[in-house]
Amino acid sequence: MELPTDAERMLAKAIRQSDKAQEERYQKYLEERKEHPETEFYFSEEDVHYLYARSFAPMDTAWVKKPYVRNLLNLSINQIYAAPYMHQAEVALVMYRFGMPEAAKDIVAFLRNNAFADEELGMYWGEKPGSRQKDWRIRAYYPWYEAPVERQAMLIEAFAEISPQEDELSAMTSRSEERRVGQECRSR
């Protein structure tokens, strides 16, 4: 897709700013670790979203080799199986797009093993045990990335890009269609 030059400049600036913020955060962590060696780097939801967004930019091997990026990628691989399914799908896509297809396929295999499959409902993922999703109605906010439709869409994207199997994709999209029809509002 060809972007107008203004859009290209804005995108390049956004990428530079995001990279700078992530690198500064990592440098602060290294400084703190000098004083408190037991300090661990906290891998957050924002880190997952950053890596996922960054995976849409053209591949830059010099960027991937930077210490803060290596740290984020290593943490994402080591901590991903405890994360929500949505983040697992995002990290799988990141690994795949950054040239680590085996790690991506391992995550997709894990997701496949944790999916529910039903003839009427299709293939879908419920809430993970210990998930914050259960109590969303009593919280003051409901993050978009915890919505079941967002989770299903991200999982469809991961499966379609990393390990496309027509029967699975069909089952996943039938689940999305079933939810959409079931939640459709009637007009007068």
C-alpha positions as protocol buffer text, in pm:
chain_id: "A"
residue {
  index: 1
  type: MET
  ca { x: 0 y: 0 z: 0 }
}
residue {
  index: 2
  type: GLU
  ca { x: 138 y: 335 z: -102 }
}
residue {
  index: 3
  type: LEU
  ca { x: 106 y: 607 z: 163 }
}
residue {
  index: 4
  type: PRO
  ca { x: 114 y: 978 z: 90 }
}
residue {
  index: 5
  type: THR
  ca { x: 441 y: 1141 z: 192 }
}
residue {
  index: 6
  type: ASP
  ca { x: 282 y: 1323 z: 490 }
}
residue {
  index: 7
  type: ALA
  ca { x: 147 y: 994 z: 622 }
}
residue {
  index: 8
  type: GLU
  ca { x: 486 y: 829 z: 569 }
}
residue {
  index: 9
  type: ARG
  ca { x: 654 y: 1105 z: 769 }
}
residue {
  index: 10
  type: MET
  ca { x: 399 y: 1078 z: 1050 }
}
residue {
  index: 11
  type: LEU
  ca { x: 438 y: 701 z: 1063 }
}
residue {
  index: 12
  type: ALA
  ca { x: 817 y: 724 z: 1068 }
}
residue {
  index: 13
  type: LYS
  ca { x: 800 y: 981 z: 1349 }
}
residue {
  index: 14
  type: ALA
  ca { x: 557 y: 765 z: 1549 }
}
residue {
  index: 15
  type: ILE
  ca { x: 789 y: 466 z: 1515 }
}
residue {
  index: 16
  type: ARG
  ca { x: 1092 y: 672 z: 1625 }
}
residue {
  index: 17
  type: GLN
  ca { x: 901 y: 810 z: 1926 }
}
residue {
  index: 18
  type: SER
  ca { x: 778 y: 465 z: 2029 }
}
residue {
  index: 19
  type: ASP
  ca { x: 1125 y: 318 z: 1993 }
}
residue {
  index: 20
  type: LYS
  ca { x: 1274 y: 604 z: 2194 }
}
residue {
  index: 21
  type: ALA
  ca { x: 1022 y: 562 z: 2477 }
}
residue {
  index: 22
  type: GLN
  ca { x: 1086 y: 189 z: 2496 }
}
residue {
  index: 23
  type: GLU
  ca { x: 1462 y: 234 z: 2492 }
}
residue {
  index: 24
  type: GLU
  ca { x: 1443 y: 501 z: 2766 }
}
residue {
  index: 25
  type: ARG
  ca { x: 1232 y: 270 z: 2979 }
}
residue {
  index: 26
  type: TYR
  ca { x: 1490 y: -5 z: 2938 }
}
residue {
  index: 27
  type: GLN
  ca { x: 1776 y: 234 z: 3026 }
}
residue {
  index: 28
  type: LYS
  ca { x: 1592 y: 340 z: 3344 }
}
residue {
  index: 29
  type: TYR
  ca { x: 1558 y: -26 z: 3435 }
}
residue {
  index: 30
  type: LEU
  ca { x: 1933 y: -82 z: 3385 }
}
residue {
  index: 31
  type: GLU
  ca { x: 2012 y: 220 z: 3604 }
}
residue {
  index: 32
  type: GLU
  ca { x: 1778 y: 98 z: 3877 }
}
residue {
  index: 33
  type: ARG
  ca { x: 1926 y: -247 z: 3857 }
}
residue {
  index: 34
  type: LYS
  ca { x: 2271 y: -105 z: 3941 }
}
residue {
  index: 35
  type: GLU
  ca { x: 2136 y: 8 z: 4279 }
}
residue {
  index: 36
  type: HIS
  ca { x: 1893 y: -283 z: 4328 }
}
residue {
  index: 37
  type: PRO
  ca { x: 2025 y: -597 z: 4153 }
}
residue {
  index: 38
  type: GLU
  ca { x: 1709 y: -792 z: 4240 }
}
residue {
  index: 39
  type: THR
  ca { x: 1498 y: -560 z: 4023 }
}
residue {
  index: 40
  type: GLU
  ca { x: 1332 y: -738 z: 3733 }
}
residue {
  index: 41
  type: PHE
  ca { x: 1208 y: -580 z: 3413 }
}
residue {
  index: 42
  type: TYR
  ca { x: 830 y: -573 z: 3415 }
}
residue {
  index: 43
  type: PHE
  ca { x: 695 y: -698 z: 3083 }
}
residue {
  index: 44
  type: SER
  ca { x: 360 y: -526 z: 3041 }
}
residue {
  index: 45
  type: GLU
  ca { x: 57 y: -529 z: 2815 }
}
residue {
  index: 46
  type: GLU
  ca { x: 191 y: -208 z: 2663 }
}
residue {
  index: 47
  type: ASP
  ca { x: 510 y: -392 z: 2566 }
}
residue {
  index: 48
  type: VAL
  ca { x: 304 y: -654 z: 2384 }
}
residue {
  index: 49
  type: HIS
  ca { x: 108 y: -384 z: 2201 }
}
residue {
  index: 50
  type: TYR
  ca { x: 431 y: -199 z: 2116 }
}
residue {
  index: 51
  type: LEU
  ca { x: 591 y: -509 z: 1964 }
}
residue {
  index: 52
  type: TYR
  ca { x: 273 y: -593 z: 1776 }
}
residue {
  index: 53
  type: ALA
  ca { x: 242 y: -241 z: 1633 }
}
residue {
  index: 54
  type: ARG
  ca { x: 613 y: -239 z: 1549 }
}
residue {
  index: 55
  type: SER
  ca { x: 571 y: -565 z: 1357 }
}
residue {
  index: 56
  type: PHE
  ca { x: 379 y: -372 z: 1089 }
}
residue {
  index: 57
  type: ALA
  ca { x: 680 y: -150 z: 1014 }
}
residue {
  index: 58
  type: PRO
  ca { x: 937 y: -263 z: 758 }
}
residue {
  index: 59
  type: MET
  ca { x: 1176 y: -519 z: 905 }
}
residue {
  index: 60
  type: ASP
  ca { x: 1488 y: -352 z: 1045 }
}
residue {
  index: 61
  type: THR
  ca { x: 1753 y: -607 z: 1148 }
}
residue {
  index: 62
  type: ALA
  ca { x: 1957 y: -339 z: 1329 }
}
residue {
  index: 63
  type: TRP
  ca { x: 1652 y: -254 z: 1542 }
}
residue {
  index: 64
  type: VAL
  ca { x: 1589 y: -620 z: 1629 }
}
residue {
  index: 65
  type: LYS
  ca { x: 1948 y: -653 z: 1754 }
}
residue {
  index: 66
  type: LYS
  ca { x: 1920 y: -362 z: 2001 }
}
residue {
  index: 67
  type: PRO
  ca { x: 1945 y: -473 z: 2366 }
}
residue {
  index: 68
  type: TYR
  ca { x: 1604 y: -339 z: 2469 }
}
residue {
  index: 69
  type: VAL
  ca { x: 1436 y: -515 z: 2176 }
}
residue {
  index: 70
  type: ARG
  ca { x: 1616 y: -844 z: 2249 }
}
residue {
  index: 71
  type: ASN
  ca { x: 1509 y: -810 z: 2611 }
}
residue {
  index: 72
  type: LEU
  ca { x: 1143 y: -756 z: 2512 }
}
residue {
  index: 73
  type: LEU
  ca { x: 1147 y: -1046 z: 2268 }
}
residue {
  index: 74
  type: ASN
  ca { x: 1308 y: -1281 z: 2522 }
}
residue {
  index: 75
  type: LEU
  ca { x: 1062 y: -1178 z: 2793 }
}
residue {
  index: 76
  type: SER
  ca { x: 769 y: -1219 z: 2559 }
}
residue {
  index: 77
  type: ILE
  ca { x: 875 y: -1574 z: 2473 }
}
residue {
  index: 78
  type: ASN
  ca { x: 942 y: -1666 z: 2837 }
}
residue {
  index: 79
  type: GLN
  ca { x: 627 y: -1514 z: 2983 }
}
residue {
  index: 80
  type: ILE
  ca { x: 373 y: -1556 z: 2706 }
}
residue {
  index: 81
  type: TYR
  ca { x: 207 y: -1877 z: 2818 }
}
residue {
  index: 82
  type: ALA
  ca { x: 75 y: -1709 z: 3134 }
}
residue {
  index: 83
  type: ALA
  ca { x: -63 y: -1412 z: 2938 }
}
residue {
  index: 84
  type: PRO
  ca { x: -419 y: -1374 z: 2806 }
}
residue {
  index: 85
  type: TYR
  ca { x: -493 y: -1547 z: 2475 }
}
residue {
  index: 86
  type: MET
  ca { x: -510 y: -1212 z: 2295 }
}
residue {
  index: 87
  type: HIS
  ca { x: -152 y: -1130 z: 2394 }
}
residue {
  index: 88
  type: GLN
  ca { x: -38 y: -1480 z: 2304 }
}
residue {
  index: 89
  type: ALA
  ca { x: -172 y: -1428 z: 1953 }
}
residue {
  index: 90
  type: GLU
  ca { x: -3 y: -1087 z: 1930 }
}
residue {
  index: 91
  type: VAL
  ca { x: 332 y: -1228 z: 2041 }
}
residue {
  index: 92
  type: ALA
  ca { x: 299 y: -1519 z: 1798 }
}
residue {
  index: 93
  type: LEU
  ca { x: 251 y: -1268 z: 1516 }
}
residue {
  index: 94
  type: VAL
  ca { x: 549 y: -1064 z: 1638 }
}
residue {
  index: 95
  type: MET
  ca { x: 772 y: -1371 z: 1643 }
}
residue {
  index: 96
  type: TYR
  ca { x: 657 y: -1475 z: 1299 }
}
residue {
  index: 97
  type: ARG
  ca { x: 706 y: -1130 z: 1147 }
}
residue {
  index: 98
  type: PHE
  ca { x: 1048 y: -1087 z: 1310 }
}
residue {
  index: 99
  type: GLY
  ca { x: 1179 y: -1409 z: 1159 }
}
residue {
  index: 100
  type: MET
  ca { x: 1119 y: -1652 z: 1446 }
}
residue {
  index: 101
  type: PRO
  ca { x: 862 y: -1885 z: 1288 }
}
residue {
  index: 102
  type: GLU
  ca { x: 927 y: -2181 z: 1517 }
}
residue {
  index: 103
  type: ALA
  ca { x: 849 y: -1977 z: 1831 }
}
residue {
  index: 104
  type: ALA
  ca { x: 536 y: -1847 z: 1658 }
}
residue {
  index: 105
  type: LYS
  ca { x: 424 y: -2197 z: 1561 }
}
residue {
  index: 106
  type: ASP
  ca { x: 480 y: -2320 z: 1919 }
}
residue {
  index: 107
  type: ILE
  ca { x: 252 y: -2046 z: 2050 }
}
residue {
  index: 108
  type: VAL
  ca { x: -14 y: -2125 z: 1788 }
}
residue {
  index: 109
  type: ALA
  ca { x: 7 y: -2496 z: 1881 }
}
residue {
  index: 110
  type: PHE
  ca { x: -45 y: -2399 z: 2246 }
}
residue {
  index: 111
  type: LEU
  ca { x: -344 y: -2184 z: 2148 }
}
residue {
  index: 112
  type: ARG
  ca { x: -485 y: -2466 z: 1936 }
}
residue {
  index: 113
  type: ASN
  ca { x: -464 y: -2703 z: 2234 }
}
residue {
  index: 114
  type: ASN
  ca { x: -651 y: -2455 z: 2455 }
}
residue {
  index: 115
  type: ALA
  ca { x: -933 y: -2383 z: 2211 }
}
residue {
  index: 116
  type: PHE
  ca { x: -1291 y: -2496 z: 2248 }
}
residue {
  index: 117
  type: ALA
  ca { x: -1446 y: -2653 z: 1942 }
}
residue {
  index: 118
  type: ASP
  ca { x: -1820 y: -2690 z: 1905 }
}
residue {
  index: 119
  type: GLU
  ca { x: -2021 y: -2777 z: 1596 }
}
residue {
  index: 120
  type: GLU
  ca { x: -2262 y: -2489 z: 1651 }
}
residue {
  index: 121
  type: LEU
  ca { x: -2031 y: -2236 z: 1816 }
}
residue {
  index: 122
  type: GLY
  ca { x: -1719 y: -2302 z: 1610 }
}
residue {
  index: 123
  type: MET
  ca { x: -1365 y: -2270 z: 1745 }
}
residue {
  index: 124
  type: TYR
  ca { x: -1314 y: -2019 z: 2023 }
}
residue {
  index: 125
  type: TRP
  ca { x: -1127 y: -1941 z: 2343 }
}
residue {
  index: 126
  type: GLY
  ca { x: -1292 y: -1871 z: 2675 }
}
residue {
  index: 127
  type: GLU
  ca { x: -1152 y: -1673 z: 2960 }
}
residue {
  index: 128
  type: LYS
  ca { x: -820 y: -1793 z: 3093 }
}
residue {
  index: 129
  type: PRO
  ca { x: -819 y: -1912 z: 3453 }
}
residue {
  index: 130
  type: GLY
  ca { x: -717 y: -1620 z: 3672 }
}
residue {
  index: 131
  type: SER
  ca { x: -811 y: -1372 z: 3400 }
}
residue {
  index: 132
  type: ARG
  ca { x: -922 y: -1020 z: 3485 }
}
residue {
  index: 133
  type: GLN
  ca { x: -1193 y: -1055 z: 3220 }
}
residue {
  index: 134
  type: LYS
  ca { x: -1440 y: -1215 z: 3461 }
}
residue {
  index: 135
  type: ASP
  ca { x: -1494 y: -901 z: 3664 }
}
residue {
  index: 136
  type: TRP
  ca { x: -1510 y: -645 z: 3383 }
}
residue {
  index: 137
  type: ARG
  ca { x: -1866 y: -543 z: 3469 }
}
residue {
  index: 138
  type: ILE
  ca { x: -1767 y: -423 z: 3815 }
}
residue {
  index: 139
  type: ARG
  ca { x: -1450 y: -243 z: 3713 }
}
residue {
  index: 140
  type: ALA
  ca { x: -1439 y: 123 z: 3626 }
}
residue {
  index: 141
  type: TYR
  ca { x: -1316 y: 45 z: 3274 }
}
residue {
  index: 142
  type: TYR
  ca { x: -1317 y: -235 z: 3022 }
}
residue {
  index: 143
  type: PRO
  ca { x: -1002 y: -240 z: 2809 }
}
residue {
  index: 144
  type: TRP
  ca { x: -1075 y: -299 z: 2442 }
}
residue {
  index: 145
  type: TYR
  ca { x: -821 y: -580 z: 2427 }
}
residue {
  index: 146
  type: GLU
  ca { x: -1020 y: -783 z: 2680 }
}
residue {
  index: 147
  type: ALA
  ca { x: -1336 y: -792 z: 2468 }
}
residue {
  index: 148
  type: PRO
  ca { x: -1417 y: -1142 z: 2339 }
}
residue {
  index: 149
  type: VAL
  ca { x: -1462 y: -1012 z: 1982 }
}
residue {
  index: 150
  type: GLU
  ca { x: -1113 y: -853 z: 1989 }
}
residue {
  index: 151
  type: ARG
  ca { x: -962 y: -1174 z: 2123 }
}
residue {
  index: 152
  type: GLN
  ca { x: -1132 y: -1381 z: 1852 }
}
residue {
  index: 153
  type: ALA
  ca { x: -1024 y: -1140 z: 1576 }
}
residue {
  index: 154
  type: MET
  ca { x: -661 y: -1144 z: 1694 }
}
residue {
  index: 155
  type: LEU
  ca { x: -660 y: -1523 z: 1713 }
}
residue {
  index: 156
  type: ILE
  ca { x: -802 y: -1546 z: 1362 }
}
residue {
  index: 157
  type: GLU
  ca { x: -526 y: -1312 z: 1239 }
}
residue {
  index: 158
  type: ALA
  ca { x: -255 y: -1523 z: 1409 }
}
residue {
  index: 159
  type: PHE
  ca { x: -385 y: -1854 z: 1279 }
}
residue {
  index: 160
  type: ALA
  ca { x: -439 y: -1716 z: 927 }
}
residue {
  index: 161
  type: GLU
  ca { x: -88 y: -1574 z: 904 }
}
residue {
  index: 162
  type: ILE
  ca { x: 116 y: -1838 z: 1090 }
}
residue {
  index: 163
  type: SER
  ca { x: -60 y: -2169 z: 1049 }
}
residue {
  index: 164
  type: PRO
  ca { x: -351 y: -2139 z: 806 }
}
residue {
  index: 165
  type: GLN
  ca { x: -582 y: -2438 z: 810 }
}
residue {
  index: 166
  type: GLU
  ca { x: -906 y: -2372 z: 626 }
}
residue {
  index: 167
  type: ASP
  ca { x: -1121 y: -2583 z: 859 }
}
residue {
  index: 168
  type: GLU
  ca { x: -996 y: -2399 z: 1169 }
}
residue {
  index: 169
  type: LEU
  ca { x: -1031 y: -2057 z: 1012 }
}
residue {
  index: 170
  type: SER
  ca { x: -1384 y: -2142 z: 901 }
}
residue {
  index: 171
  type: ALA
  ca { x: -1471 y: -2261 z: 1253 }
}
residue {
  index: 172
  type: MET
  ca { x: -1325 y: -1944 z: 1407 }
}
residue {
  index: 173
  type: THR
  ca { x: -1508 y: -1711 z: 1173 }
}
residue {
  index: 174
  type: SER
  ca { x: -1836 y: -1897 z: 1227 }
}
residue {
  index: 175
  type: ARG
  ca { x: -1792 y: -1822 z: 1598 }
}
residue {
  index: 176
  type: SER
  ca { x: -1747 y: -1454 z: 1521 }
}
residue {
  index: 177
  type: GLU
  ca { x: -2053 y: -1453 z: 1297 }
}
residue {
  index: 178
  type: GLU
  ca { x: -2258 y: -1635 z: 1562 }
}
residue {
  index: 179
  type: ARG
  ca { x: -2163 y: -1375 z: 1825 }
}
residue {
  index: 180
  type: ARG
  ca { x: -2237 y: -1086 z: 1588 }
}
residue {
  index: 181
  type: VAL
  ca { x: -2581 y: -1218 z: 1498 }
}
residue {
  index: 182
  type: GLY
  ca { x: -2660 y: -1294 z: 1862 }
}
residue {
  index: 183
  type: GLN
  ca { x: -2570 y: -942 z: 1973 }
}
residue {
  index: 184
  type: GLU
  ca { x: -2727 y: -753 z: 1685 }
}
residue {
  index: 185
  type: CYS
  ca { x: -2960 y: -474 z: 1791 }
}
residue {
  index: 186
  type: ARG
  ca { x: -3296 y: -433 z: 1626 }
}
residue {
  index: 187
  type: SER
  ca { x: -3408 y: -96 z: 1502 }
}
residue {
  index: 188
  type: ARG
  ca { x: -3764 y: 27 z: 1523 }
}
